[in-house]
Amino acid sequence: MPHDAPHWVRSTQDVLKSVSLVPRTSHKGRVEEISDGVAMISGLRDVALDEVLRFEGGQTGFARVLDPDLIGCVLLDAATEVQAGDAVFGTGEVVNVPTGDALLGRVVDPLGRPLDGKGPINATMHLPIERPAPSIIERDLVTEPVQTGVVVVDTLFALGRGQRELIVGDHSTGKTTLAIDALIAQAHSDMICIYVAVGQKTSSVRRAIDALERHGDFARCIVVVAGSSEAPGLQWIAPYAGMTMAEHFRDKGQHALIVIDDLSKHAATHREIALLTRQSPGREAYPGDVFYIHARLLERAAKLSKARGGGSLTALPIAETDSGNLSAYIPTNLISITDGQIVLDAALFHQGQKPAVDVGLSVSRVGGKTQAPALRNAAGTLRLDYAQFLELEVFTRFGGVPDGRVRAQLTRGARIREALRQSQHMPFRLDDEVSLMRAVQAGLLDILPLVAVPKFRAALPEIVVRETDKTLMDALANLAATLADDKPDTPQ
Ligand SMILES: Nc1ncnc2c1ncn2[C@@H]1O[C@H](COP(=O)(O)OP(=O)(O)O)[C@@H](O)[C@H]1O
Ligand SMILES: [Mg+2]
C-alpha cells in the first residue's frame, strides 16, 4: 500500500484479518402472500421479533408475527414492489434509526432518511427504535416547568419536564396548533423539539413545518414524517423512531419535548396490521396489545435522576375523538396512560374560543407543583373563579336579574375568558403571563368592554419589557383606563 494512500484504503492484510472464518448460516424464505403492507413468509427459521427482513429486490420489512410456519412481515416499502414468490433473508438486526445532533434542523422519515433535500445525515450512532424505559431508580420527580407559551395551559394546567400530557379533541379543534405552539415557545428555552407526524395529510404536515420554521427555532427541531400514504409499517414505527431520536438528548442530560400527532392514527395502523396478520380482534376490532404498545412508548418519556445526568423527555401525544366521545377505547386508554389531558372542545372552537380548552375536563396531574411561583400566585383563584363563572352563566341565561356580587363575578369571568383567548403561533413569555394574570386578579380588566381585552393583551408584552416591577401595575392600569375610554361599547 503506498504511503500517501488515504486512511480509508485498507491493506490486503487488514481486509483478510477482518474476515470471519466461522461458518455462517443464513436461511432463505419465500413470500407466500402479499397484502396491503404485510407479507406472509414461509421457510424462514430463527427469526427474532422485530428483526429486519430483506427481500430480493432490496425492499425491507420487519417480523411482527412469528408462527411456526408463517411469519407475518410488516413492509417498510410499498407493497407493490414485492411479489409472491420473492426470496427473503433475515438480517439479524432489529429496526434502528440514526440518532444524534446531526438530525437537528432536519425533516426525516421514520428510518431517518432525509425528506428535506438538504443532503445526507451524518449520524454518529444508530439505535433500535424499541428501547426499554428508564427504571424507577433511574427516574426523578418532575420538578422543572415546561413553558408552553399558551396562557390557558401554563396558568391552569402547568406542565413539567418529564410529564406525558395527552392533547385530545375532535377533528379540527386546534390539537396540532396547540402542540406546535408549545414547540414554537421552546425557541426561548433550552428544550429540543421533536415533531412526529403519523398518518397526517401532507398539507397539514407542511403547515406545521412552516410554522416551526417561521416562528420557532427550527435548528433545534427534528421533524419525523410518515404520511397517510406511506406504508403502514413506516407509520407504525414512526412514534418509536421519534422517541429514540429524542432519547439521545434525554440521555445526554439535555431536555427534549416530543409531540406525537397522532396516536389514534397509529392505533388504526396497528389494527390494520394486526388484522392482516390474522391476530384476533378485541374491542372495536383493535388487537389486545394496543394498550401495551402505547404504554411502552410513553413510558420512555421521563425525568432522569442526577446519577443518570438529570435529562428529561416530555411527551405531548395527541388523540382524536369522534363527536367528543372521550370514553371510546383509544382515548380512554391514552387518558389512563398519561399524566393528564388537555381536552379541546368543538363547540368552544366554533364559538371562537381558541385554544378551545375545556377547563372542566382537562387536568395536569404532575405539572402543577412545577408551576413558577410567580405565576401560581398571580393565577391564584383563577380556576375557581372561572369555573364558578361558567356555572353562573348557564343559570343567568334563564333570566333573572343578578345581584351585585353575581354581576361582579360575571364581569370578571367574561374577562378571564377573553384573556385566555390566544391566536396561533404567538406564545407568551412567562413574564407576560404573570402580568396578565395579575392584571385580571387586580380587576384592571373589569372596566374594559370585552372587545378591548384583546387590545389590552396585545399591548401588554411591550409594557412588561419597558416597565420595572414597581411601575408595571400602574402602567397596566393606565393602559386599561385608556382602553376603557377609547371604546365605550355596550358593557356586559
Ligand atoms: N388559537 C388559534 N387561533 C386561530 N386559529 C386557530 C387556533 N388554533 C387552531 N386554529 C386553526 O384551526 C384549524 C384547525 O386546527 P388544527 O390544529 O389543524 O386542528 P386539529 O389538529 O385538531 O385537526 C387550523 O386552520 C388552525 O389554523
Ligand atoms: Mg391535526
Coordinates of N, CA, C and O in Angstrom, one line a residue, residues 217-323:
D217 N -37.5 27.9 16.6 CA -36.1 27.8 16.3 C -35.9 26.4 15.6 O -35.6 25.4 16.3
F218 N -36.0 26.4 14.3 CA -36.0 25.2 13.6 C -34.7 24.4 13.7 O -34.7 23.2 13.6
A219 N -33.6 25.1 14.0 CA -32.3 24.5 14.1 C -32.3 23.5 15.3 O -31.4 22.7 15.4
R220 N -33.3 23.7 16.2 CA -33.3 22.8 17.4 C -34.5 21.9 17.3 O -35.0 21.4 18.3
C221 N -35.0 21.7 16.1 CA -36.2 20.8 15.9 C -35.8 19.6 15.0 O -35.0 19.7 14.1
I222 N -36.5 18.5 15.2 CA -36.4 17.3 14.3 C -37.9 17.0 13.9 O -38.7 16.9 14.8
V223 N -38.2 16.9 12.7 CA -39.5 16.5 12.2 C -39.4 15.1 11.6 O -38.6 14.9 10.7
V224 N -40.2 14.2 12.1 CA -40.3 12.8 11.6 C -41.7 12.7 10.9 O -42.7 12.9 11.6
V225 N -41.7 12.3 9.7 CA -42.9 12.3 8.9 C -43.2 10.9 8.3 O -42.3 10.4 7.6
A226 N -44.4 10.3 8.7 CA -44.8 9.1 8.0 C -46.3 9.5 7.5 O -47.2 9.4 8.3
G227 N -46.4 10.0 6.3 CA -47.7 10.5 5.8 C -48.7 9.4 5.7 O -48.4 8.2 5.8
S228 N -50.0 9.8 5.5 CA -51.1 8.8 5.4 C -50.9 7.9 4.2 O -51.5 6.8 4.2
S229 N -50.1 8.3 3.2 CA -50.0 7.4 2.0 C -48.8 6.5 2.1 O -48.5 5.7 1.2
E230 N -48.0 6.6 3.2 CA -46.8 5.7 3.3 C -47.2 4.3 3.8 O -48.3 4.1 4.2
A231 N -46.3 3.4 3.6 CA -46.5 2.0 4.0 C -46.9 2.0 5.5 O -46.4 2.7 6.3
P232 N -47.9 1.1 5.8 CA -48.3 1.1 7.2 C -47.2 0.8 8.2 O -47.2 1.3 9.3
G233 N -46.2 0.0 7.7 CA -45.1 -0.3 8.6 C -44.3 1.0 9.0 O -43.9 1.1 10.1
L234 N -44.1 1.9 8.0 CA -43.4 3.1 8.3 C -44.2 4.0 9.3 O -43.7 4.6 10.3
Q235 N -45.5 4.0 9.1 CA -46.4 4.7 10.1 C -46.3 4.1 11.5 O -46.3 4.8 12.5
W236 N -46.2 2.8 11.5 CA -46.2 2.1 12.8 C -45.0 2.4 13.6 O -45.0 2.6 14.8
I237 N -43.8 2.5 12.9 CA -42.6 2.7 13.6 C -42.3 4.1 14.0 O -41.5 4.4 14.8
A238 N -43.1 5.1 13.3 CA -42.7 6.5 13.5 C -42.6 7.0 14.9 O -41.6 7.6 15.3
P239 N -43.7 6.7 15.8 CA -43.5 7.2 17.2 C -42.3 6.6 17.9 O -41.7 7.3 18.7
Y240 N -42.0 5.4 17.7 CA -40.9 4.7 18.4 C -39.6 5.3 17.9 O -38.7 5.6 18.6
A241 N -39.5 5.6 16.5 CA -38.3 6.2 15.9 C -38.1 7.6 16.5 O -37.0 7.9 16.9
G242 N -39.2 8.3 16.6 CA -39.1 9.7 17.2 C -38.6 9.7 18.6 O -37.8 10.5 19.1
M243 N -39.1 8.7 19.4 CA -38.7 8.5 20.8 C -37.2 8.3 20.9 O -36.5 8.8 21.7
T244 N -36.7 7.3 20.0 CA -35.3 7.0 20.1 C -34.5 8.2 19.8 O -33.5 8.5 20.4
M245 N -34.9 9.0 18.8 CA -34.2 10.2 18.4 C -34.2 11.2 19.6 O -33.2 11.9 19.9
A246 N -35.3 11.3 20.3 CA -35.5 12.2 21.4 C -34.6 11.7 22.6 O -34.1 12.6 23.4
E247 N -34.6 10.4 22.8 CA -33.8 9.9 24.0 C -32.4 10.2 23.9 O -31.7 10.3 25.0
H248 N -31.8 10.4 22.8 CA -30.4 10.8 22.7 C -30.2 12.1 23.5 O -29.2 12.2 24.2
F249 N -31.1 13.0 23.4 CA -30.9 14.3 24.2 C -31.2 14.1 25.7 O -30.5 14.6 26.5
R250 N -32.2 13.3 26.0 CA -32.6 13.0 27.4 C -31.3 12.3 28.0 O -31.0 12.7 29.1
D251 N -30.7 11.4 27.4 CA -29.6 10.6 28.0 C -28.3 11.4 28.1 O -27.4 11.1 28.8
K252 N -28.3 12.5 27.3 CA -27.1 13.4 27.4 C -27.2 14.4 28.5 O -26.4 15.3 28.6
G253 N -28.4 14.4 29.2 CA -28.6 15.4 30.2 C -29.3 16.6 29.7 O -29.4 17.6 30.4
Q254 N -29.7 16.6 28.4 CA -30.5 17.7 27.9 C -32.0 17.5 28.1 O -32.4 16.5 28.6
H255 N -32.8 18.5 27.6 CA -34.2 18.4 27.7 C -34.9 18.4 26.4 O -34.5 19.2 25.5
A256 N -35.8 17.4 26.2 CA -36.5 17.4 24.9 C -38.0 17.3 25.1 O -38.5 16.9 26.1
L257 N -38.7 17.8 24.0 CA -40.1 17.8 24.1 C -40.6 17.1 22.8 O -40.2 17.6 21.7
I258 N -41.3 16.0 22.9 CA -41.8 15.3 21.7 C -43.3 15.4 21.5 O -44.0 15.2 22.5
V259 N -43.8 15.7 20.3 CA -45.2 15.7 20.0 C -45.5 14.6 19.1 O -44.7 14.4 18.1
I260 N -46.4 13.7 19.4 CA -46.8 12.6 18.5 C -48.2 12.9 18.0 O -49.2 12.8 18.7
D261 N -48.3 13.1 16.7 CA -49.5 13.6 16.1 C -49.9 12.6 15.0 O -49.4 12.7 13.9
D262 N -50.8 11.6 15.2 CA -51.5 11.4 16.5 C -51.5 9.9 16.7 O -51.4 9.1 15.8
L263 N -51.8 9.5 18.0 CA -51.8 8.1 18.3 C -53.1 7.4 17.9 O -53.1 6.2 17.9
S264 N -54.2 8.1 17.6 CA -55.4 7.5 17.1 C -55.1 6.9 15.7 O -55.4 5.7 15.4
K265 N -54.4 7.6 14.9 CA -54.0 7.1 13.6 C -53.0 5.9 13.7 O -53.1 5.0 13.0
H266 N -52.1 6.1 14.7 CA -51.2 5.0 15.0 C -51.9 3.7 15.4 O -51.6 2.6 14.9
A267 N -52.9 3.9 16.3 CA -53.7 2.7 16.7 C -54.4 2.1 15.5 O -54.5 0.9 15.4
A268 N -54.9 2.9 14.6 CA -55.6 2.4 13.4 C -54.7 1.6 12.6 O -55.0 0.6 12.0
T269 N -53.5 2.1 12.4 CA -52.5 1.4 11.6 C -52.1 0.0 12.3 O -52.0 -1.0 11.7
H270 N -52.0 0.1 13.6 CA -51.7 -1.1 14.4 C -52.9 -2.2 14.2 O -52.6 -3.3 14.0
R271 N -54.1 -1.6 14.2 CA -55.2 -2.5 14.0 C -55.2 -3.1 12.6 O -55.4 -4.3 12.4
E272 N -54.9 -2.3 11.6 CA -54.8 -2.8 10.2 C -53.8 -3.9 10.1 O -54.0 -5.0 9.5
I273 N -52.6 -3.7 10.7 CA -51.5 -4.7 10.6 C -52.0 -6.0 11.3 O -51.7 -7.1 10.8
A274 N -52.6 -5.8 12.5 CA -53.0 -6.9 13.2 C -54.0 -7.8 12.5 O -54.0 -9.0 12.5
L275 N -55.0 -7.1 11.8 CA -56.0 -7.8 11.1 C -55.4 -8.6 9.9 O -55.7 -9.7 9.6
L276 N -54.4 -7.9 9.2 CA -53.8 -8.5 8.1 C -52.9 -9.7 8.5 O -52.7 -10.6 7.7
T277 N -52.4 -9.7 9.7 CA -51.5 -10.8 10.1 C -52.4 -11.8 10.9 O -51.8 -12.6 11.6
R278 N -53.7 -11.6 10.9 CA -54.7 -12.5 11.5 C -54.5 -12.7 13.0 O -54.7 -13.8 13.5
Q279 N -54.2 -11.6 13.7 CA -54.3 -11.6 15.1 C -55.7 -11.4 15.5 O -56.5 -10.7 14.8
S280 N -56.2 -12.0 16.7 CA -57.6 -11.9 16.9 C -58.0 -10.5 17.4 O -57.3 -9.9 18.2
P281 N -59.1 -10.0 16.8 CA -59.5 -8.6 17.2 C -60.2 -8.6 18.5 O -60.9 -9.6 18.9
G282 N -60.1 -7.5 19.3 CA -60.8 -7.4 20.5 C -61.8 -6.2 20.4 O -62.4 -6.0 19.4
R283 N -61.8 -5.4 21.5 CA -62.8 -4.3 21.4 C -62.5 -3.3 20.3 O -61.4 -3.0 20.0
E284 N -63.6 -2.9 19.6 CA -63.5 -2.0 18.4 C -62.6 -2.6 17.4 O -62.0 -1.8 16.6
A285 N -62.4 -3.9 17.4 CA -61.5 -4.6 16.4 C -60.0 -4.4 16.6 O -59.2 -4.8 15.8
Y286 N -59.7 -3.6 17.7 CA -58.2 -3.5 18.0 C -57.7 -4.7 18.6 O -58.4 -5.4 19.3
P287 N -56.5 -5.1 18.3 CA -55.9 -6.3 19.0 C -55.7 -6.0 20.5 O -55.6 -4.8 20.9
G288 N -55.6 -7.0 21.3 CA -55.5 -6.9 22.7 C -54.3 -6.1 23.2 O -54.3 -5.5 24.3
D289 N -53.2 -6.0 22.4 CA -52.0 -5.3 22.9 C -51.9 -3.8 22.6 O -50.9 -3.2 22.7
V290 N -53.0 -3.2 22.1 CA -52.9 -1.8 21.7 C -52.6 -0.9 22.9 O -51.9 0.1 22.8
F291 N -53.1 -1.3 24.1 CA -52.8 -0.5 25.3 C -51.3 -0.6 25.6 O -50.7 0.4 25.8
Y292 N -50.9 -1.9 25.5 CA -49.5 -2.1 25.9 C -48.5 -1.4 24.9 O -47.5 -0.8 25.4
I293 N -48.8 -1.4 23.6 CA -47.8 -0.7 22.7 C -47.7 0.8 23.0 O -46.7 1.4 22.9
H294 N -48.9 1.4 23.4 CA -48.8 2.8 23.7 C -48.2 3.1 25.1 O -47.5 4.1 25.3
A295 N -48.5 2.2 26.0 CA -47.9 2.4 27.4 C -46.4 2.3 27.3 O -45.6 3.1 27.9
R296 N -45.9 1.3 26.5 CA -44.5 1.1 26.4 C -43.8 2.3 25.7 O -42.7 2.7 26.1
L297 N -44.5 2.9 24.8 CA -44.0 4.0 24.1 C -43.9 5.2 25.0 O -42.8 5.9 25.1
L298 N -45.0 5.5 25.7 CA -45.0 6.8 26.5 C -44.2 6.6 27.8 O -43.8 7.7 28.4
E299 N -44.0 5.4 28.3 CA -43.1 5.2 29.5 C -41.7 5.7 29.3 O -40.9 6.0 30.2
R300 N -41.3 5.9 28.0 CA -39.9 6.3 27.7 C -39.8 7.8 28.0 O -38.6 8.3 28.0
A301 N -40.9 8.5 28.1 CA -40.8 9.9 28.5 C -40.5 9.9 30.0 O -41.2 9.2 30.7
A302 N -39.5 10.7 30.4 CA -39.1 10.6 31.9 C -38.2 11.7 32.2 O -37.6 12.4 31.4
K303 N -38.2 12.0 33.5 CA -37.2 12.9 34.1 C -36.2 12.0 34.7 O -36.5 11.2 35.6
L304 N -34.9 12.1 34.3 CA -33.9 11.2 34.8 C -33.3 11.7 36.1 O -33.2 12.9 36.4
S305 N -32.8 10.8 36.9 CA -32.1 11.2 38.2 C -30.8 11.9 37.9 O -30.3 11.8 36.8
K306 N -30.3 12.5 39.0 CA -29.0 13.2 38.8 C -27.9 12.2 38.4 O -27.1 12.5 37.5
A307 N -27.9 11.0 38.9 CA -26.9 10.0 38.6 C -27.0 9.7 37.1 O -25.9 9.3 36.5
R308 N -28.1 9.7 36.5 CA -28.2 9.5 35.1 C -28.1 10.7 34.2 O -28.4 10.7 33.0
G309 N -27.7 11.8 34.8 CA -27.5 13.0 34.0 C -28.5 14.1 34.2 O -28.3 15.2 33.7
G310 N -29.7 13.7 34.8 CA -30.7 14.8 35.0 C -31.5 15.3 33.8 O -32.2 16.3 33.9
G311 N -31.3 14.6 32.7 CA -32.0 15.0 31.5 C -33.5 14.7 31.6 O -34.0 14.0 32.5
S312 N -34.3 15.2 30.6 CA -35.7 14.9 30.6 C -36.3 14.8 29.2 O -35.7 15.3 28.3
L313 N -37.4 14.0 29.1 CA -38.1 13.9 27.9 C -39.6 14.1 28.2 O -40.1 13.3 28.9
T314 N -40.2 15.1 27.7 CA -41.6 15.4 27.9 C -42.4 15.0 26.7 O -41.9 15.3 25.6
A315 N -43.5 14.3 26.8 CA -44.2 13.9 25.7 C -45.6 14.5 25.6 O -46.3 14.6 26.6
L316 N -46.0 15.0 24.4 CA -47.3 15.5 24.2 C -48.0 14.7 23.1 O -48.0 15.0 21.9
P317 N -48.5 13.5 23.5 CA -49.2 12.7 22.5 C -50.6 13.3 22.1 O -51.1 14.0 23.0
I318 N -51.0 13.1 20.9 CA -52.3 13.7 20.5 C -53.3 12.5 20.2 O -52.8 11.5 19.7
A319 N -54.5 12.7 20.5 CA -55.5 11.7 20.2 C -56.7 12.4 19.6 O -57.1 13.5 20.1
E320 N -57.3 11.8 18.6 CA -58.5 12.4 18.0 C -59.8 11.6 18.5 O -59.8 10.4 18.5
T321 N -60.8 12.4 18.9 CA -62.0 11.7 19.3 C -63.1 11.9 18.2 O -62.9 12.8 17.3
D322 N -64.1 11.2 18.3 CA -65.3 11.2 17.4 C -66.4 11.8 18.1 O -66.8 11.3 19.2
S323 N -66.9 13.0 17.7 CA -68.1 13.7 18.4 C -67.8 13.8 19.9 O -68.7 13.6 20.7

